[in-house]
Tab-separated table of C-alpha atoms in Angstrom:
chain	number	residue	atom	x	y	z
A	27	UNK	CA	145.860	123.459	100.687
A	28	UNK	CA	142.719	124.036	98.643
A	29	UNK	CA	142.473	120.392	97.661
A	30	UNK	CA	143.071	119.227	101.238
A	31	UNK	CA	140.411	121.612	102.502
A	32	UNK	CA	137.912	120.319	99.946
A	33	UNK	CA	138.652	116.714	100.917
A	34	UNK	CA	138.251	117.556	104.617
A	35	UNK	CA	134.938	119.294	103.910
A	36	UNK	CA	133.727	116.280	101.943
A	37	UNK	CA	134.658	113.963	104.806
A	38	UNK	CA	132.725	116.104	107.292
A	39	UNK	CA	129.654	116.118	105.085
A	40	UNK	CA	129.881	112.361	104.649
A	41	UNK	CA	129.915	111.824	108.411
A	42	UNK	CA	126.648	113.730	108.686
A	43	UNK	CA	124.860	111.430	106.256
A	44	UNK	CA	123.069	108.444	107.832
A	45	UNK	CA	124.914	105.216	107.140
A	46	UNK	CA	127.774	106.939	105.330
A	47	UNK	CA	130.640	104.603	104.509
A	48	UNK	CA	134.315	105.432	104.383
A	49	UNK	CA	134.868	104.072	100.893
A	50	UNK	CA	135.588	105.450	97.439
A	51	UNK	CA	132.529	103.588	96.171
A	52	UNK	CA	130.148	105.511	98.423
A	53	UNK	CA	127.809	107.809	96.445
A	54	UNK	CA	127.158	110.968	98.422
A	55	UNK	CA	124.600	112.227	95.909
A	56	UNK	CA	122.515	109.064	96.259
A	57	UNK	CA	122.898	109.128	100.047
A	58	UNK	CA	121.677	112.729	100.170
A	59	UNK	CA	118.601	111.919	98.110
A	60	UNK	CA	117.685	108.959	100.294
A	61	UNK	CA	118.333	110.947	103.466
A	62	UNK	CA	115.908	113.625	102.220
A	63	UNK	CA	113.171	111.011	101.815
A	64	UNK	CA	113.907	109.584	105.260
A	65	UNK	CA	113.312	112.937	106.989
A	66	UNK	CA	109.574	112.874	106.237
A	67	UNK	CA	107.260	111.142	108.700
A	68	UNK	CA	103.914	111.564	110.422
A	69	UNK	CA	105.103	114.647	112.265
A	70	UNK	CA	107.103	116.142	109.376
A	71	UNK	CA	104.736	115.841	106.439
A	72	UNK	CA	105.515	119.133	104.699
A	73	UNK	CA	109.019	120.600	104.742
A	74	UNK	CA	110.685	123.466	102.920
A	75	UNK	CA	114.170	123.228	101.482
A	76	UNK	CA	115.363	125.288	104.447
A	77	UNK	CA	113.727	122.813	106.852
A	78	UNK	CA	115.436	119.904	105.124
A	79	UNK	CA	118.808	121.637	105.091
A	80	UNK	CA	118.509	122.264	108.834
A	81	UNK	CA	117.428	118.693	109.609
A	82	UNK	CA	120.212	117.137	107.547
A	83	UNK	CA	122.968	119.636	108.292
A	84	UNK	CA	123.527	120.258	104.582
A	85	UNK	CA	123.698	123.440	102.530
A	86	UNK	CA	120.530	124.737	100.896
A	87	UNK	CA	122.131	124.393	97.468
A	88	UNK	CA	122.848	120.718	98.087
A	89	UNK	CA	119.342	120.090	99.383
A	90	UNK	CA	117.830	122.038	96.481
A	91	UNK	CA	119.505	119.732	93.932
A	92	UNK	CA	118.361	116.625	95.788
A	93	UNK	CA	114.799	117.908	96.207
A	94	UNK	CA	114.367	118.972	92.582
A	95	UNK	CA	115.761	115.639	91.395
A	96	UNK	CA	113.377	113.700	93.646
A	97	UNK	CA	110.485	115.868	92.463
A	98	UNK	CA	111.418	115.192	88.840
A	99	UNK	CA	111.536	111.449	89.546
A	100	UNK	CA	108.107	111.535	91.171
A	101	UNK	CA	109.087	110.897	94.793
A	102	UNK	CA	108.362	114.401	96.125
A	103	UNK	CA	105.539	116.807	95.317
A	104	UNK	CA	105.623	120.588	95.784
A	105	UNK	CA	102.993	122.366	97.878
A	106	UNK	CA	103.858	126.020	97.619
A	107	UNK	CA	107.340	126.393	99.114
A	108	UNK	CA	107.043	123.100	100.980
A	109	UNK	CA	107.452	119.549	99.758
A	110	UNK	CA	105.902	116.266	100.772
A	111	UNK	CA	106.242	112.640	99.808
A	112	UNK	CA	104.318	111.663	96.686
A	113	UNK	CA	102.520	108.348	96.094
A	114	UNK	CA	105.496	107.475	93.900
A	115	UNK	CA	107.405	106.535	97.061
A	116	UNK	CA	105.035	103.592	97.411
A	117	UNK	CA	106.710	102.019	94.385
A	118	UNK	CA	109.750	101.450	96.566
A	119	UNK	CA	107.681	99.910	99.359
A	120	UNK	CA	105.720	97.755	96.917
A	121	UNK	CA	108.916	96.484	95.344
A	122	UNK	CA	110.148	95.389	98.771
A	123	UNK	CA	106.893	93.768	99.836
A	124	UNK	CA	106.392	91.870	96.580
A	125	UNK	CA	110.000	90.724	96.324
A	126	UNK	CA	110.462	89.851	99.996
A	127	UNK	CA	109.327	86.258	100.666
A	128	UNK	CA	108.812	87.007	104.363
A	129	UNK	CA	106.052	89.530	103.595
A	130	UNK	CA	104.404	87.423	100.912
A	131	UNK	CA	104.433	84.168	102.883
A	132	UNK	CA	103.467	85.523	106.298
A	133	UNK	CA	100.621	87.880	105.345
A	134	UNK	CA	98.064	85.030	105.021
A	135	UNK	CA	99.244	83.659	108.366
A	136	UNK	CA	98.680	87.039	110.034
A	137	UNK	CA	95.175	87.151	108.588
A	138	UNK	CA	94.397	83.650	109.845
A	139	UNK	CA	95.579	84.396	113.378
A	140	UNK	CA	93.735	87.726	113.344
A	141	UNK	CA	90.540	85.813	112.578
A	142	UNK	CA	91.202	83.287	115.359
A	143	UNK	CA	91.922	85.762	118.168
A	144	UNK	CA	90.200	88.905	116.833
A	145	UNK	CA	93.332	90.946	117.591
A	146	UNK	CA	96.151	92.515	115.605
A	147	UNK	CA	98.793	90.116	114.327
A	148	UNK	CA	102.088	91.277	112.817
A	149	UNK	CA	105.387	90.091	111.425
A	150	UNK	CA	108.502	92.241	111.768
A	151	UNK	CA	112.141	92.162	110.718
A	152	UNK	CA	115.115	93.909	112.268
A	153	UNK	CA	116.363	97.132	110.681
A	154	UNK	CA	119.144	98.659	112.705
A	155	UNK	CA	117.767	99.478	116.149
A	156	UNK	CA	114.136	99.048	115.079
A	157	UNK	CA	111.700	96.239	114.471
A	158	UNK	CA	109.838	97.040	111.226
A	159	UNK	CA	106.437	95.551	110.428
A	160	UNK	CA	106.387	93.806	107.024
A	161	UNK	CA	103.068	91.935	107.315
A	162	UNK	CA	100.033	92.801	109.411
A	163	UNK	CA	96.357	91.976	109.836
A	164	UNK	CA	93.994	93.812	112.168
A	165	UNK	CA	90.336	93.349	113.114
A	166	UNK	CA	87.853	95.760	111.567
A	167	UNK	CA	87.476	97.767	114.766
A	168	UNK	CA	91.179	98.697	114.542
A	169	UNK	CA	91.308	99.302	110.798
A	170	UNK	CA	91.472	103.089	111.220
A	171	UNK	CA	94.283	102.919	113.781
A	172	UNK	CA	97.856	103.540	112.603
A	173	UNK	CA	100.922	101.291	112.981
A	174	UNK	CA	100.452	99.337	109.763
A	175	UNK	CA	103.036	97.876	107.403
A	176	UNK	CA	106.237	99.885	107.671
A	177	UNK	CA	105.587	100.834	111.293
A	178	UNK	CA	108.777	100.924	113.364
A	179	UNK	CA	109.214	100.249	117.058
A	180	UNK	CA	112.429	100.336	119.110
A	181	UNK	CA	113.647	96.749	119.104
A	182	UNK	CA	114.827	96.927	122.705
A	183	UNK	CA	111.358	97.547	124.145
A	184	UNK	CA	108.971	95.565	121.930
A	185	UNK	CA	108.278	91.835	122.048
A	186	UNK	CA	108.944	91.629	118.310
A	187	UNK	CA	112.280	93.361	118.686
A	188	UNK	CA	113.365	91.383	121.730
A	189	UNK	CA	112.757	88.096	119.944
A	190	UNK	CA	114.903	89.277	117.055
A	191	UNK	CA	117.654	90.651	119.315
A	192	UNK	CA	117.647	87.479	121.380
A	193	UNK	CA	118.870	85.498	118.397
A	194	UNK	CA	121.858	87.773	117.781
A	195	UNK	CA	125.243	87.487	119.406
A	196	UNK	CA	126.243	90.225	121.901
A	197	UNK	CA	128.463	91.723	119.208
A	198	UNK	CA	125.636	91.753	116.670
A	199	UNK	CA	123.335	93.379	119.228
A	200	UNK	CA	125.888	96.137	119.751
A	201	UNK	CA	126.210	96.605	115.985
A	202	UNK	CA	122.435	97.011	115.655
A	203	UNK	CA	121.805	99.207	118.658
A	204	UNK	CA	125.122	100.916	119.267
A	205	UNK	CA	127.410	99.944	122.114
A	206	UNK	CA	125.788	102.204	124.737
A	207	UNK	CA	122.217	101.088	123.988
A	208	UNK	CA	123.233	97.450	123.823
A	209	UNK	CA	125.003	97.745	127.156
A	210	UNK	CA	121.779	98.978	128.766
A	211	UNK	CA	119.973	95.799	127.728
A	212	UNK	CA	119.727	92.869	130.079
A	213	UNK	CA	121.543	90.264	128.007
A	214	UNK	CA	120.549	87.555	130.453
A	215	UNK	CA	116.893	88.419	129.828
A	216	UNK	CA	117.423	88.230	126.073
A	217	UNK	CA	119.181	84.893	126.490
A	218	UNK	CA	116.132	83.634	128.389
A	219	UNK	CA	113.909	84.820	125.552
A	220	UNK	CA	116.029	82.745	123.199
A	221	UNK	CA	115.809	79.704	125.446
A	222	UNK	CA	112.066	80.070	126.037
A	223	UNK	CA	111.337	80.636	122.357
A	224	UNK	CA	109.135	83.686	122.898
A	225	UNK	CA	108.979	87.179	124.384
A	226	UNK	CA	106.122	88.656	126.381
A	227	UNK	CA	106.072	92.388	127.139
A	228	UNK	CA	103.436	94.461	128.937
A	229	UNK	CA	103.153	98.253	128.670
A	230	UNK	CA	105.888	98.281	126.013
A	231	UNK	CA	104.785	100.840	123.441
A	232	UNK	CA	101.502	101.868	125.025
A	233	UNK	CA	100.273	101.790	128.612
A	234	UNK	CA	97.602	99.154	129.121
A	235	UNK	CA	98.738	97.078	126.144
A	236	UNK	CA	100.762	93.900	125.937
A	237	UNK	CA	102.119	91.583	123.257
A	238	UNK	CA	103.682	88.207	122.779
A	239	UNK	CA	106.031	87.186	119.958
A	240	UNK	CA	107.834	84.118	118.636
A	241	UNK	CA	110.778	83.813	116.234
A	242	UNK	CA	110.353	82.749	112.618
A	243	UNK	CA	113.128	80.457	111.421
A	244	UNK	CA	114.471	80.079	107.921
A	245	UNK	CA	115.072	76.703	106.328
A	246	UNK	CA	118.610	76.784	107.793
A	247	UNK	CA	117.259	77.600	111.292
A	248	UNK	CA	118.366	81.233	111.152
A	249	UNK	CA	115.814	83.647	112.669
A	250	UNK	CA	114.848	86.248	110.076
A	251	UNK	CA	111.568	87.613	111.456
A	252	UNK	CA	109.207	87.536	114.418
A	253	UNK	CA	105.451	86.910	114.640
A	254	UNK	CA	103.328	88.541	117.317
A	255	UNK	CA	99.880	89.357	118.640
A	256	UNK	CA	99.299	92.589	120.499
A	257	UNK	CA	96.202	93.921	122.264
A	258	UNK	CA	94.948	95.642	125.400
A	259	UNK	CA	95.273	93.920	128.760
A	260	UNK	CA	91.524	94.276	129.159
A	261	UNK	CA	90.723	92.193	126.096
A	262	UNK	CA	93.087	89.258	126.695
A	263	UNK	CA	94.647	88.498	130.068
A	264	UNK	CA	98.359	87.736	130.424
A	265	UNK	CA	97.469	84.153	131.322
A	266	UNK	CA	95.364	83.746	128.176
A	267	UNK	CA	98.176	85.236	126.092
A	268	UNK	CA	100.458	82.471	127.321
A	269	UNK	CA	97.923	79.639	127.370
A	270	UNK	CA	95.927	80.365	124.218
A	271	UNK	CA	97.703	82.843	121.942
A	272	UNK	CA	101.267	81.558	122.324
A	273	UNK	CA	100.388	78.023	121.087
A	274	UNK	CA	98.777	79.561	117.978
A	275	UNK	CA	101.897	81.566	117.247
A	276	UNK	CA	104.167	78.579	117.775
A	277	UNK	CA	102.029	76.424	115.518
A	278	UNK	CA	102.179	79.054	112.774
A	279	UNK	CA	105.935	79.455	113.221
A	280	UNK	CA	106.347	75.702	112.748
A	281	UNK	CA	104.347	75.793	109.526
A	282	UNK	CA	106.417	78.693	108.181
A	283	UNK	CA	109.833	77.228	108.947
A	284	UNK	CA	110.143	75.393	105.647
A	285	UNK	CA	108.731	78.269	103.592
A	286	UNK	CA	111.063	81.099	104.557
A	287	UNK	CA	114.237	81.507	102.530
């Protein structure tokens, strides 16, 4: 009975961990450490071990081991009883950005389009239910504004995300978003995005703003990222977004097709 109880307890803990897999090769210790890092964000910058245990649904002893290990490795820093992310976490982000050809190849393109339209230009990839920015260039007047590289937006509501979702099958959309969220999407609208080759969305993330995005194709025609320009409705009209900005994005997407792997 004791062994069965332990196995049942382990299974319950595993289900609480984000992305936990039902396999003997799954490392719960590694998953716990990564889940601790993932809890921190702009609203949760400093957290105690008790805070982390509550957020993750884990025991304080388990969280304590993960936290002290991450502190030893240089990913967390102590501030009294609380902990925050250390600059060491940026090593992980830098490794992704320097090893990912999408980021390296598209960053100069974002900067060129930014110069042409004097608005923010970004490239994003799909990560679960989110579109995640991996390359971005903004005009100087917006340099102090957030939403830089690593910024996440719900894929279902952003032009970047809709372009990426449009090039998935209905089953793949459900896998990314979950069946309930995918069912709430207008699949016909996403199919039209795919046919049109772009997505335009107004008032998506912020009232008074709009954006337009196009897919970025790999050498084998698979869509791996999306390129977009976003700004306020006051600065560029919807008509100008379609007539002037969209051709720039499509031209850039054509140039990048042979470079993405």
